[in-house]
Amino acid sequence: MGEFRVGVIGGGQLARMMLVPAIELGINLKVFAEAEGSSASLGVTQVGDYTRIEQIAEFAKTVDVITFDHEHVPISVLEALEADGVKVQPPSKALNFAQNKLSMRLRLNEIGVAMPRWAAVETAAELDSFIAENDGKAVVKTPIGGYDGKGVRMVTSSKDVADWLKPVQLAKSGGKLLVEEKVAFVREVAQLSARTPSGEFKPWPLVQTTQVNGVCDEVVSPAPGATPQLHMRAAEMANQIAKGLGVTGVFAVEMFETEDGRLLVNELAMRPHNSGHFSIEGSVTSQFEQHLRAVLDLPLGDTAARAEVALMMNLLGVDDEVDFFNGFDAALAAYPSAKIHTYGKSPRQGRKMGHVTVLGESLASCRAQAEGCAMILRSL
Ligand code: ADP
């Protein structure tokens, strides 16, 4: 039997969670991690610096295709690999849009995707005039390097981002800031899907996501109350974006749902995503298995739901002391139907340490179990 070899750059929890389906399918998954003792250490074959082309090129020789646990590998490194004939999925030209929120907005504009009103600004005056045109409030974002709400600020005046407008800081953002209307959304939703290099596309149902302090807290699949039309519309938007940007592999489109039923695209992630962790137990094919299939250009798996409701709750680090394993036995005993995932990271306040998924027939019961389970894990 031939062997499929996938190389993942980055040793975080996403690479860790790709290991299980890789073992099941018999795919040889190799991980390039930035440090010893990473979340995906079981699969690590090389530790190094992902900004160094010679190190990544050496790693690439050991696999058939390169993919990612995060979106931070410099585009120049990926272009050099591609020029050498290495398969990179998603390709550098697509990933570029995930690394820079301004490039992403420009491209989505070109292909006609609905978004919040936005502008690129360089000066306090430009920003203040955008704020004035948008009812005195706006959301300012650094185009490069933000995650989990870092690099996002709600503002009513340019003074609120005076630090980001200083020349040195502005240069780090690529010379411009992104400003958006502050959308009065009724909720946030995410459309997870996968696309292969040959063009096969498969969406999961639209999910509802809840952020606390800019960090994902809870995901419910399917999004409660979503009509078949809404599911279809979201999946069509994801397909249009995937085609328009040349995305391959699993990717997530984070969106705002407005009171008048519009879907406005907020963010794109070109890799398995926190909004898709529910799929490990909640779907016939998990996002991690689907990602491996997609980057290898294999046929995609069924994304149908395995329960009426799947609810995922993140376990964020409480402080440097609370180790979720302290309450592990008690949580397992109290909630035997909850699926607890831990990422093997040392505790730190606010860090994504793991998650809990509960499947069931009612949202209220799934949520009660996930909350109860998370509470035991967090508090002991
Ligand atoms: P990150 O890349 O750090 O995750 P996002 O762009 O996703 O940042 O923004 C983080 C959160 O901030 C969003 O999930 C949403 O709750 C809020 N937010 C971002 N942009 C807007 C906007 N234009 N209007 C209203 N809320 C927003």
mmCIF file of C-alpha atoms and ligand atoms in Angstrom:
data_model
loop_
_atom_site.group_PDB
_atom_site.id
_atom_site.type_symbol
_atom_site.label_atom_id
_atom_site.label_comp_id
_atom_site.label_asym_id
_atom_site.label_seq_id
_atom_site.Cartn_x
_atom_site.Cartn_y
_atom_site.Cartn_z
ATOM 1 C CA MET A 1 0.000 0.000 0.000
ATOM 2 C CA GLY A 2 1.240 3.453 -0.851
ATOM 3 C CA GLU A 3 1.595 6.023 1.851
ATOM 4 C CA PHE A 4 0.185 9.522 2.134
ATOM 5 C CA ARG A 5 2.471 11.940 3.962
ATOM 6 C CA VAL A 6 1.208 15.297 5.218
ATOM 7 C CA GLY A 7 3.460 17.915 6.834
ATOM 8 C CA VAL A 8 1.884 20.403 9.230
ATOM 9 C CA ILE A 9 3.686 23.611 10.120
ATOM 10 C CA GLY A 10 2.924 24.541 13.718
ATOM 11 C CA GLY A 11 2.625 22.329 16.778
ATOM 12 C CA GLY A 12 -0.548 23.720 18.375
ATOM 13 C CA GLN A 13 -3.809 22.031 19.278
ATOM 14 C CA LEU A 14 -5.023 21.957 15.664
ATOM 15 C CA ALA A 15 -2.024 19.842 14.604
ATOM 16 C CA ARG A 16 -2.602 17.720 17.724
ATOM 17 C CA MET A 17 -6.219 17.065 16.739
ATOM 18 C CA MET A 18 -5.189 16.119 13.164
ATOM 19 C CA LEU A 19 -3.156 13.240 14.586
ATOM 20 C CA VAL A 20 -6.164 11.083 15.507
ATOM 21 C CA PRO A 21 -7.780 10.890 12.029
ATOM 22 C CA ALA A 22 -4.299 10.573 10.485
ATOM 23 C CA ILE A 23 -3.783 7.410 12.550
ATOM 24 C CA GLU A 24 -7.258 6.126 11.667
ATOM 25 C CA LEU A 25 -6.776 6.666 7.932
ATOM 26 C CA GLY A 26 -3.153 5.508 7.956
ATOM 27 C CA ILE A 27 -1.837 8.891 6.862
ATOM 28 C CA ASN A 28 1.717 9.651 7.928
ATOM 29 C CA LEU A 29 1.384 13.050 9.615
ATOM 30 C CA LYS A 30 4.571 14.927 10.455
ATOM 31 C CA VAL A 31 4.621 18.118 12.475
ATOM 32 C CA PHE A 32 7.135 20.982 12.305
ATOM 33 C CA ALA A 33 6.886 22.626 15.717
ATOM 34 C CA GLU A 34 8.353 25.890 16.937
ATOM 35 C CA ALA A 35 9.423 24.455 20.296
ATOM 36 C CA GLU A 36 9.915 21.228 22.201
ATOM 37 C CA GLY A 37 6.960 20.058 24.274
ATOM 38 C CA SER A 38 4.287 21.542 21.984
ATOM 39 C CA SER A 39 0.641 20.519 22.002
ATOM 40 C CA ALA A 40 1.234 18.222 18.985
ATOM 41 C CA SER A 41 4.492 16.754 20.344
ATOM 42 C CA LEU A 42 3.354 13.175 19.612
ATOM 43 C CA GLY A 43 3.649 13.916 15.897
ATOM 44 C CA VAL A 44 6.632 16.264 15.873
ATOM 45 C CA THR A 45 9.462 15.241 13.554
ATOM 46 C CA GLN A 46 11.283 18.582 13.423
ATOM 47 C CA VAL A 47 11.608 21.547 15.766
ATOM 48 C CA GLY A 48 12.678 24.835 14.279
ATOM 49 C CA ASP A 49 11.921 28.315 13.044
ATOM 50 C CA TYR A 50 9.133 28.476 10.442
ATOM 51 C CA THR A 51 10.415 31.781 9.108
ATOM 52 C CA ARG A 52 13.633 30.086 7.907
ATOM 53 C CA ILE A 53 13.245 28.781 4.368
ATOM 54 C CA GLU A 54 16.108 26.280 4.607
ATOM 55 C CA GLN A 55 14.524 24.597 7.659
ATOM 56 C CA ILE A 56 11.070 24.417 6.084
ATOM 57 C CA ALA A 57 12.523 23.182 2.783
ATOM 58 C CA GLU A 58 14.250 20.317 4.622
ATOM 59 C CA PHE A 59 10.960 19.417 6.320
ATOM 60 C CA ALA A 60 9.075 19.613 3.002
ATOM 61 C CA LYS A 61 11.341 16.932 1.502
ATOM 62 C CA THR A 62 9.882 14.397 3.969
ATOM 63 C CA VAL A 63 6.212 14.854 2.952
ATOM 64 C CA ASP A 64 3.897 15.007 -0.092
ATOM 65 C CA VAL A 65 2.071 18.177 0.892
ATOM 66 C CA ILE A 66 2.584 21.023 3.368
ATOM 67 C CA THR A 67 -0.297 22.466 5.366
ATOM 68 C CA PHE A 68 -0.750 24.549 8.506
ATOM 69 C CA ASP A 69 -1.748 24.727 12.141
ATOM 70 C CA HIS A 70 -1.519 28.541 11.987
ATOM 71 C CA GLU A 71 -1.399 31.289 9.366
ATOM 72 C CA HIS A 72 1.891 32.967 10.280
ATOM 73 C CA VAL A 73 4.404 31.397 7.903
ATOM 74 C CA PRO A 74 5.825 34.247 5.788
ATOM 75 C CA ILE A 75 4.384 34.277 2.268
ATOM 76 C CA SER A 76 7.935 34.589 0.856
ATOM 77 C CA VAL A 77 8.845 31.235 2.465
ATOM 78 C CA LEU A 78 5.792 29.569 0.934
ATOM 79 C CA GLU A 79 6.438 31.098 -2.480
ATOM 80 C CA ALA A 80 9.987 29.751 -2.387
ATOM 81 C CA LEU A 81 8.658 26.272 -1.581
ATOM 82 C CA GLU A 82 6.096 26.451 -4.381
ATOM 83 C CA ALA A 83 8.771 27.608 -6.830
ATOM 84 C CA ASP A 84 10.657 24.455 -5.860
ATOM 85 C CA GLY A 85 7.655 22.293 -6.778
ATOM 86 C CA VAL A 86 6.420 21.650 -3.210
ATOM 87 C CA LYS A 87 2.642 21.287 -2.849
ATOM 88 C CA VAL A 88 1.373 23.859 -0.342
ATOM 89 C CA GLN A 89 -2.335 23.702 0.649
ATOM 90 C CA PRO A 90 -3.785 26.256 0.989
ATOM 91 C CA PRO A 91 -1.443 27.903 -1.534
ATOM 92 C CA SER A 92 0.457 31.097 -0.722
ATOM 93 C CA LYS A 93 -1.789 33.272 -2.880
ATOM 94 C CA ALA A 94 -4.821 32.229 -0.831
ATOM 95 C CA LEU A 95 -3.097 32.336 2.556
ATOM 96 C CA ASN A 96 -1.991 35.889 1.869
ATOM 97 C CA PHE A 97 -5.625 36.978 2.318
ATOM 98 C CA ALA A 98 -5.791 35.307 5.739
ATOM 99 C CA GLN A 99 -2.625 37.094 6.905
ATOM 100 C CA ASN A 100 -3.756 40.587 6.074
ATOM 101 C CA LYS A 101 -7.270 41.781 6.917
ATOM 102 C CA LEU A 102 -7.023 44.683 4.459
ATOM 103 C CA SER A 103 -6.039 42.468 1.518
ATOM 104 C CA MET A 104 -8.899 40.185 2.511
ATOM 105 C CA ARG A 105 -11.430 43.046 2.543
ATOM 106 C CA LEU A 106 -10.185 44.310 -0.843
ATOM 107 C CA ARG A 107 -10.449 40.881 -2.442
ATOM 108 C CA LEU A 108 -13.878 40.137 -0.955
ATOM 109 C CA ASN A 109 -15.032 43.484 -2.310
ATOM 110 C CA GLU A 110 -13.826 42.526 -5.791
ATOM 111 C CA ILE A 111 -15.798 39.275 -5.752
ATOM 112 C CA GLY A 112 -18.904 40.962 -4.346
ATOM 113 C CA VAL A 113 -19.223 39.427 -0.871
ATOM 114 C CA ALA A 114 -21.388 41.242 1.717
ATOM 115 C CA MET A 115 -19.320 42.812 4.523
ATOM 116 C CA PRO A 116 -19.509 45.551 7.142
ATOM 117 C CA ARG A 117 -18.749 49.019 5.665
ATOM 118 C CA TRP A 118 -14.976 49.453 5.908
ATOM 119 C CA ALA A 119 -12.053 51.683 4.946
ATOM 120 C CA ALA A 120 -8.270 51.740 5.096
ATOM 121 C CA VAL A 121 -7.019 54.727 7.115
ATOM 122 C CA GLU A 122 -3.599 56.229 7.762
ATOM 123 C CA THR A 123 -4.355 59.349 9.776
ATOM 124 C CA ALA A 124 -6.439 60.429 12.767
ATOM 125 C CA ALA A 125 -8.424 62.772 10.491
ATOM 126 C CA GLU A 126 -9.364 59.957 8.093
ATOM 127 C CA LEU A 127 -10.403 57.776 11.007
ATOM 128 C CA ASP A 128 -12.470 60.517 12.670
ATOM 129 C CA SER A 129 -14.338 61.244 9.453
ATOM 130 C CA PHE A 130 -15.198 57.499 9.083
ATOM 131 C CA ILE A 131 -16.425 57.470 12.692
ATOM 132 C CA ALA A 132 -18.526 60.608 12.066
ATOM 133 C CA GLU A 133 -20.110 58.993 8.988
ATOM 134 C CA ASN A 134 -20.961 55.869 11.023
ATOM 135 C CA ASP A 135 -22.996 57.206 13.956
ATOM 136 C CA GLY A 136 -19.966 58.098 16.062
ATOM 137 C CA LYS A 137 -18.630 54.597 16.538
ATOM 138 C CA ALA A 138 -16.429 52.096 14.714
ATOM 139 C CA VAL A 139 -14.192 49.067 15.092
ATOM 140 C CA VAL A 140 -10.492 49.525 14.339
ATOM 141 C CA LYS A 141 -8.281 46.557 13.478
ATOM 142 C CA THR A 142 -4.584 46.097 12.882
ATOM 143 C CA PRO A 143 -4.468 44.371 9.477
ATOM 144 C CA ILE A 144 -1.598 42.037 10.392
ATOM 145 C CA GLY A 145 -0.947 39.724 13.327
ATOM 146 C CA GLY A 146 -4.194 40.019 15.345
ATOM 147 C CA TYR A 147 -5.923 36.989 16.869
ATOM 148 C CA ASP A 148 -8.493 36.248 19.568
ATOM 149 C CA GLY A 149 -9.550 39.898 19.643
ATOM 150 C CA LYS A 150 -6.016 41.244 20.071
ATOM 151 C CA GLY A 151 -5.645 43.937 17.461
ATOM 152 C CA VAL A 152 -9.381 44.788 17.554
ATOM 153 C CA ARG A 153 -10.657 47.899 19.353
ATOM 154 C CA MET A 154 -14.110 49.460 19.626
ATOM 155 C CA VAL A 155 -13.684 53.219 19.271
ATOM 156 C CA THR A 156 -15.620 56.479 19.330
ATOM 157 C CA SER A 157 -12.631 58.668 18.450
ATOM 158 C CA SER A 158 -9.206 58.353 16.835
ATOM 159 C CA LYS A 159 -7.819 59.084 20.321
ATOM 160 C CA ASP A 160 -8.802 55.523 21.300
ATOM 161 C CA VAL A 161 -6.139 54.169 18.946
ATOM 162 C CA ALA A 162 -3.589 56.986 19.255
ATOM 163 C CA ASP A 163 -0.934 54.353 20.060
ATOM 164 C CA TRP A 164 -1.680 52.393 16.843
ATOM 165 C CA LEU A 165 -1.484 55.578 14.768
ATOM 166 C CA LYS A 166 2.078 56.367 15.876
ATOM 167 C CA PRO A 167 4.447 55.982 12.889
ATOM 168 C CA VAL A 168 6.416 53.029 14.321
ATOM 169 C CA GLN A 169 3.292 51.123 15.265
ATOM 170 C CA LEU A 170 1.553 51.971 11.999
ATOM 171 C CA ALA A 171 4.535 50.651 10.036
ATOM 172 C CA LYS A 172 4.138 47.306 11.869
ATOM 173 C CA SER A 173 0.540 47.163 10.573
ATOM 174 C CA GLY A 174 1.708 47.661 7.000
ATOM 175 C CA GLY A 175 1.173 51.445 7.036
ATOM 176 C CA LYS A 176 -2.617 51.388 7.370
ATOM 177 C CA LEU A 177 -5.352 50.461 9.816
ATOM 178 C CA LEU A 178 -8.634 48.808 8.910
ATOM 179 C CA VAL A 179 -11.737 50.557 10.205
ATOM 180 C CA GLU A 180 -15.212 49.029 10.062
ATOM 181 C CA GLU A 181 -18.727 50.074 10.960
ATOM 182 C CA LYS A 182 -19.714 48.628 14.329
ATOM 183 C CA VAL A 183 -22.292 46.061 13.252
ATOM 184 C CA ALA A 184 -25.343 45.728 15.509
ATOM 185 C CA PHE A 185 -25.494 41.986 14.937
ATOM 186 C CA VAL A 186 -28.112 39.711 16.481
ATOM 187 C CA ARG A 187 -25.510 36.976 16.706
ATOM 188 C CA GLU A 188 -22.250 35.706 15.289
ATOM 189 C CA VAL A 189 -22.235 32.611 13.095
ATOM 190 C CA ALA A 190 -19.553 30.648 11.270
ATOM 191 C CA GLN A 191 -19.604 28.624 8.085
ATOM 192 C CA LEU A 192 -17.075 25.823 8.059
ATOM 193 C CA SER A 193 -16.331 24.043 4.799
ATOM 194 C CA ALA A 194 -13.640 22.257 2.835
ATOM 195 C CA ARG A 195 -12.439 22.475 -0.736
ATOM 196 C CA THR A 196 -9.993 20.232 -2.555
ATOM 197 C CA PRO A 197 -7.420 21.361 -5.158
ATOM 198 C CA SER A 198 -9.630 19.584 -7.747
ATOM 199 C CA GLY A 199 -12.556 21.785 -6.719
ATOM 200 C CA GLU A 200 -14.778 19.499 -4.622
ATOM 201 C CA PHE A 201 -16.547 21.618 -2.002
ATOM 202 C CA LYS A 202 -18.403 20.469 1.107
ATOM 203 C CA PRO A 203 -19.914 22.644 3.849
ATOM 204 C CA TRP A 204 -20.963 21.720 7.379
ATOM 205 C CA PRO A 205 -24.200 23.227 8.729
ATOM 206 C CA LEU A 206 -23.948 26.891 9.779
ATOM 207 C CA VAL A 207 -23.020 27.193 13.489
ATOM 208 C CA GLN A 208 -23.644 29.873 16.116
ATOM 209 C CA THR A 209 -20.550 31.204 17.896
ATOM 210 C CA THR A 210 -20.370 33.242 21.088
ATOM 211 C CA GLN A 211 -17.302 35.327 21.865
ATOM 212 C CA VAL A 212 -16.386 36.592 25.338
ATOM 213 C CA ASN A 213 -13.772 39.360 25.378
ATOM 214 C CA GLY A 214 -13.020 38.620 21.715
ATOM 215 C CA VAL A 215 -12.360 34.911 22.376
ATOM 216 C CA CYS A 216 -14.643 32.063 21.275
ATOM 217 C CA ASP A 217 -16.526 30.693 24.283
ATOM 218 C CA GLU A 218 -19.270 28.468 22.870
ATOM 219 C CA VAL A 219 -20.278 26.975 19.507
ATOM 220 C CA VAL A 220 -23.692 25.454 18.766
ATOM 221 C CA SER A 221 -24.316 23.314 15.696
ATOM 222 C CA PRO A 222 -26.557 23.801 13.853
ATOM 223 C CA ALA A 223 -27.119 27.539 14.535
ATOM 224 C CA PRO A 224 -30.418 27.540 16.506
ATOM 225 C CA GLY A 225 -33.390 28.633 14.419
ATOM 226 C CA ALA A 226 -31.441 28.819 11.161
ATOM 227 C CA THR A 227 -33.709 28.152 8.200
ATOM 228 C CA PRO A 228 -32.643 25.852 5.338
ATOM 229 C CA GLN A 229 -32.354 29.045 3.240
ATOM 230 C CA LEU A 230 -29.910 30.597 5.711
ATOM 231 C CA HIS A 231 -27.776 27.428 5.741
ATOM 232 C CA MET A 232 -27.778 27.429 1.954
ATOM 233 C CA ARG A 233 -26.948 31.110 1.660
ATOM 234 C CA ALA A 234 -24.014 30.791 4.077
ATOM 235 C CA ALA A 235 -22.668 27.726 2.260
ATOM 236 C CA GLU A 236 -22.945 29.545 -1.083
ATOM 237 C CA MET A 237 -20.987 32.484 0.329
ATOM 238 C CA ALA A 238 -18.255 30.129 1.565
ATOM 239 C CA ASN A 239 -18.084 28.444 -1.832
ATOM 240 C CA GLN A 240 -17.857 31.790 -3.608
ATOM 241 C CA ILE A 241 -15.045 32.891 -1.263
ATOM 242 C CA ALA A 242 -13.177 29.596 -1.578
ATOM 243 C CA LYS A 243 -13.276 29.808 -5.369
ATOM 244 C CA GLY A 244 -12.565 33.529 -5.504
ATOM 245 C CA LEU A 245 -9.565 33.341 -3.193
ATOM 246 C CA GLY A 246 -8.296 29.911 -4.268
ATOM 247 C CA VAL A 247 -8.664 28.375 -0.803
ATOM 248 C CA THR A 248 -8.021 24.665 -0.283
ATOM 249 C CA GLY A 249 -8.393 22.550 2.847
ATOM 250 C CA VAL A 250 -10.784 23.299 5.674
ATOM 251 C CA PHE A 251 -11.605 26.931 6.185
ATOM 252 C CA ALA A 252 -13.980 28.979 8.304
ATOM 253 C CA VAL A 253 -15.924 32.100 7.396
ATOM 254 C CA GLU A 254 -16.930 34.064 10.510
ATOM 255 C CA MET A 255 -20.018 36.189 9.913
ATOM 256 C CA PHE A 256 -22.420 38.565 11.607
ATOM 257 C CA GLU A 257 -26.155 37.885 11.275
ATOM 258 C CA THR A 258 -28.122 41.124 11.321
ATOM 259 C CA GLU A 259 -31.668 41.800 12.445
ATOM 260 C CA ASP A 260 -32.861 42.069 8.833
ATOM 261 C CA GLY A 261 -31.394 38.625 8.057
ATOM 262 C CA ARG A 262 -28.202 39.662 6.263
ATOM 263 C CA LEU A 263 -24.930 37.760 6.622
ATOM 264 C CA LEU A 264 -21.849 40.010 6.692
ATOM 265 C CA VAL A 265 -18.398 38.447 6.510
ATOM 266 C CA ASN A 266 -16.106 39.331 9.396
ATOM 267 C CA GLU A 267 -13.086 37.031 9.257
ATOM 268 C CA LEU A 268 -11.595 34.109 7.364
ATOM 269 C CA ALA A 269 -9.469 31.295 8.766
ATOM 270 C CA MET A 270 -7.757 28.997 6.258
ATOM 271 C CA ARG A 271 -7.314 25.923 8.438
ATOM 272 C CA PRO A 272 -9.393 23.885 10.853
ATOM 273 C CA HIS A 273 -10.973 26.337 13.258
ATOM 274 C CA ASN A 274 -12.327 26.599 16.788
ATOM 275 C CA SER A 275 -15.853 26.899 15.338
ATOM 276 C CA GLY A 276 -15.442 23.352 13.945
ATOM 277 C CA HIS A 277 -14.268 21.415 17.003
ATOM 278 C CA PHE A 278 -17.855 20.233 17.523
ATOM 279 C CA SER A 279 -17.451 18.139 14.352
ATOM 280 C CA ILE A 280 -15.093 15.651 16.053
ATOM 281 C CA GLU A 281 -18.105 13.995 17.696
ATOM 282 C CA GLY A 282 -20.945 15.950 16.082
ATOM 283 C CA SER A 283 -20.399 15.131 12.391
ATOM 284 C CA VAL A 284 -19.894 12.012 10.321
ATOM 285 C CA THR A 285 -16.566 13.537 9.232
ATOM 286 C CA SER A 286 -14.604 15.813 11.564
ATOM 287 C CA GLN A 287 -12.927 18.964 10.323
ATOM 288 C CA PHE A 288 -9.528 17.397 11.078
ATOM 289 C CA GLU A 289 -10.173 14.323 8.938
ATOM 290 C CA GLN A 290 -11.667 16.521 6.217
ATOM 291 C CA HIS A 291 -8.628 18.775 6.210
ATOM 292 C CA LEU A 292 -6.309 15.805 5.634
ATOM 293 C CA ARG A 293 -8.542 14.496 2.844
ATOM 294 C CA ALA A 294 -8.745 17.934 1.246
ATOM 295 C CA VAL A 295 -5.041 18.812 1.251
ATOM 296 C CA LEU A 296 -4.268 15.370 -0.216
ATOM 297 C CA ASP A 297 -6.921 15.974 -2.906
ATOM 298 C CA LEU A 298 -8.843 12.868 -1.790
ATOM 299 C CA PRO A 299 -12.663 12.644 -1.946
ATOM 300 C CA LEU A 300 -14.311 14.533 0.940
ATOM 301 C CA GLY A 301 -16.322 12.849 3.702
ATOM 302 C CA ASP A 302 -19.976 13.288 4.655
ATOM 303 C CA THR A 303 -20.559 16.326 6.876
ATOM 304 C CA ALA A 304 -24.025 15.324 8.136
ATOM 305 C CA ALA A 305 -24.783 15.826 11.831
ATOM 306 C CA ARG A 306 -24.803 12.876 14.210
ATOM 307 C CA ALA A 307 -27.181 14.509 16.706
ATOM 308 C CA GLU A 308 -29.891 17.161 16.848
ATOM 309 C CA VAL A 309 -27.543 19.491 18.729
ATOM 310 C CA ALA A 310 -23.773 19.573 19.228
ATOM 311 C CA LEU A 311 -22.441 22.113 21.707
ATOM 312 C CA MET A 312 -18.770 22.911 22.227
ATOM 313 C CA MET A 313 -17.457 24.986 25.099
ATOM 314 C CA ASN A 314 -13.866 26.209 25.299
ATOM 315 C CA LEU A 315 -11.777 25.675 28.407
ATOM 316 C CA LEU A 316 -9.670 28.789 28.868
ATOM 317 C CA GLY A 317 -6.837 28.905 31.382
ATOM 318 C CA VAL A 318 -7.926 30.400 34.694
ATOM 319 C CA ASP A 319 -4.424 31.326 35.891
ATOM 320 C CA ASP A 320 -0.941 29.795 35.975
ATOM 321 C CA GLU A 321 -1.977 27.398 38.739
ATOM 322 C CA VAL A 322 -5.283 25.755 37.850
ATOM 323 C CA ASP A 323 -4.486 22.600 35.938
ATOM 324 C CA PHE A 324 -7.605 21.036 34.425
ATOM 325 C CA PHE A 325 -6.331 17.626 35.383
ATOM 326 C CA ASN A 326 -6.948 18.486 39.033
ATOM 327 C CA GLY A 327 -10.655 18.134 38.392
ATOM 328 C CA PHE A 328 -10.403 15.522 35.690
ATOM 329 C CA ASP A 329 -11.700 12.510 37.654
ATOM 330 C CA ALA A 330 -14.563 14.506 39.134
ATOM 331 C CA ALA A 331 -15.619 15.858 35.698
ATOM 332 C CA LEU A 332 -15.449 12.440 34.060
ATOM 333 C CA ALA A 333 -17.552 10.998 36.877
ATOM 334 C CA ALA A 334 -20.166 13.757 36.934
ATOM 335 C CA TYR A 335 -20.625 14.071 33.145
ATOM 336 C CA PRO A 336 -20.090 10.686 31.489
ATOM 337 C CA SER A 337 -21.592 11.861 28.162
ATOM 338 C CA ALA A 338 -19.388 14.927 27.859
ATOM 339 C CA LYS A 339 -16.367 14.585 25.588
ATOM 340 C CA ILE A 340 -13.424 16.321 27.236
ATOM 341 C CA HIS A 341 -10.449 17.379 25.130
ATOM 342 C CA THR A 342 -7.241 18.735 26.643
ATOM 343 C CA TYR A 343 -4.429 20.221 24.591
ATOM 344 C CA GLY A 344 -1.422 19.361 26.755
ATOM 345 C CA LYS A 345 -0.483 22.979 27.420
ATOM 346 C CA SER A 346 0.797 24.505 30.633
ATOM 347 C CA PRO A 347 -1.877 26.695 32.232
ATOM 348 C CA ARG A 348 -1.961 30.429 31.625
ATOM 349 C CA GLN A 349 -4.778 32.895 32.104
ATOM 350 C CA GLY A 350 -6.977 33.101 28.988
ATOM 351 C CA ARG A 351 -5.052 30.418 27.065
ATOM 352 C CA LYS A 352 -7.072 27.836 25.117
ATOM 353 C CA MET A 353 -6.385 24.745 27.248
ATOM 354 C CA GLY A 354 -9.040 22.393 25.909
ATOM 355 C CA HIS A 355 -12.735 22.082 25.142
ATOM 356 C CA VAL A 356 -15.807 20.051 26.028
ATOM 357 C CA THR A 357 -18.402 18.823 23.525
ATOM 358 C CA VAL A 358 -21.849 17.479 24.384
ATOM 359 C CA LEU A 359 -24.286 15.979 21.863
ATOM 360 C CA GLY A 360 -28.007 15.736 22.556
ATOM 361 C CA GLU A 361 -31.542 16.556 21.640
ATOM 362 C CA SER A 362 -31.912 19.890 23.379
ATOM 363 C CA LEU A 363 -29.680 22.935 23.497
ATOM 364 C CA ALA A 364 -30.531 23.597 27.142
ATOM 365 C CA SER A 365 -29.469 20.140 28.274
ATOM 366 C CA CYS A 366 -26.251 20.156 26.198
ATOM 367 C CA ARG A 367 -25.349 23.579 27.572
ATOM 368 C CA ALA A 368 -26.092 22.599 31.170
ATOM 369 C CA GLN A 369 -23.849 19.553 30.885
ATOM 370 C CA ALA A 370 -21.009 21.416 29.162
ATOM 371 C CA GLU A 371 -21.193 24.267 31.690
ATOM 372 C CA GLY A 372 -21.267 21.885 34.634
ATOM 373 C CA CYS A 373 -18.347 19.916 33.287
ATOM 374 C CA ALA A 374 -16.325 23.056 32.494
ATOM 375 C CA MET A 375 -17.067 24.456 35.934
ATOM 376 C CA ILE A 376 -15.594 21.409 37.681
ATOM 377 C CA LEU A 377 -12.521 21.481 35.442
ATOM 378 C CA ARG A 378 -11.979 25.190 35.958
ATOM 379 C CA SER A 379 -12.558 25.401 39.666
ATOM 380 C CA LEU A 380 -10.545 22.623 41.234
HETATM 381 P P1 ADP B 1 -9.655 38.309 15.647
HETATM 382 O O1 ADP B 1 -9.010 38.185 14.311
HETATM 383 O O2 ADP B 1 -8.729 38.806 16.709
HETATM 384 O O3 ADP B 1 -10.461 37.115 16.071
HETATM 385 P P2 ADP B 1 -12.090 39.634 14.762
HETATM 386 O O4 ADP B 1 -11.968 40.518 13.590
HETATM 387 O O5 ADP B 1 -12.700 38.281 14.559
HETATM 388 O O6 ADP B 1 -10.673 39.513 15.494
HETATM 389 O O7 ADP B 1 -12.911 40.396 15.903
HETATM 390 C C1 ADP B 1 -13.080 39.853 17.210
HETATM 391 C C2 ADP B 1 -14.495 40.101 17.704
HETATM 392 O O8 ADP B 1 -14.765 41.507 17.739
HETATM 393 C C3 ADP B 1 -15.564 39.544 16.784
HETATM 394 O O9 ADP B 1 -15.798 38.180 17.027
HETATM 395 C C4 ADP B 1 -16.764 40.429 17.130
HETATM 396 O O10 ADP B 1 -17.364 39.996 18.333
HETATM 397 C C5 ADP B 1 -16.114 41.780 17.351
HETATM 398 N N1 ADP B 1 -16.112 42.553 16.072
HETATM 399 C C6 ADP B 1 -15.156 42.526 15.108
HETATM 400 N N2 ADP B 1 -15.487 43.324 14.069
HETATM 401 C C7 ADP B 1 -16.679 43.879 14.367
HETATM 402 C C8 ADP B 1 -17.566 44.799 13.689
HETATM 403 N N3 ADP B 1 -17.254 45.330 12.499
HETATM 404 N N4 ADP B 1 -18.716 45.130 14.303
HETATM 405 C C9 ADP B 1 -19.055 44.621 15.526
HETATM 406 N N5 ADP B 1 -18.266 43.763 16.208
HETATM 407 C C10 ADP B 1 -17.091 43.383 15.652
#
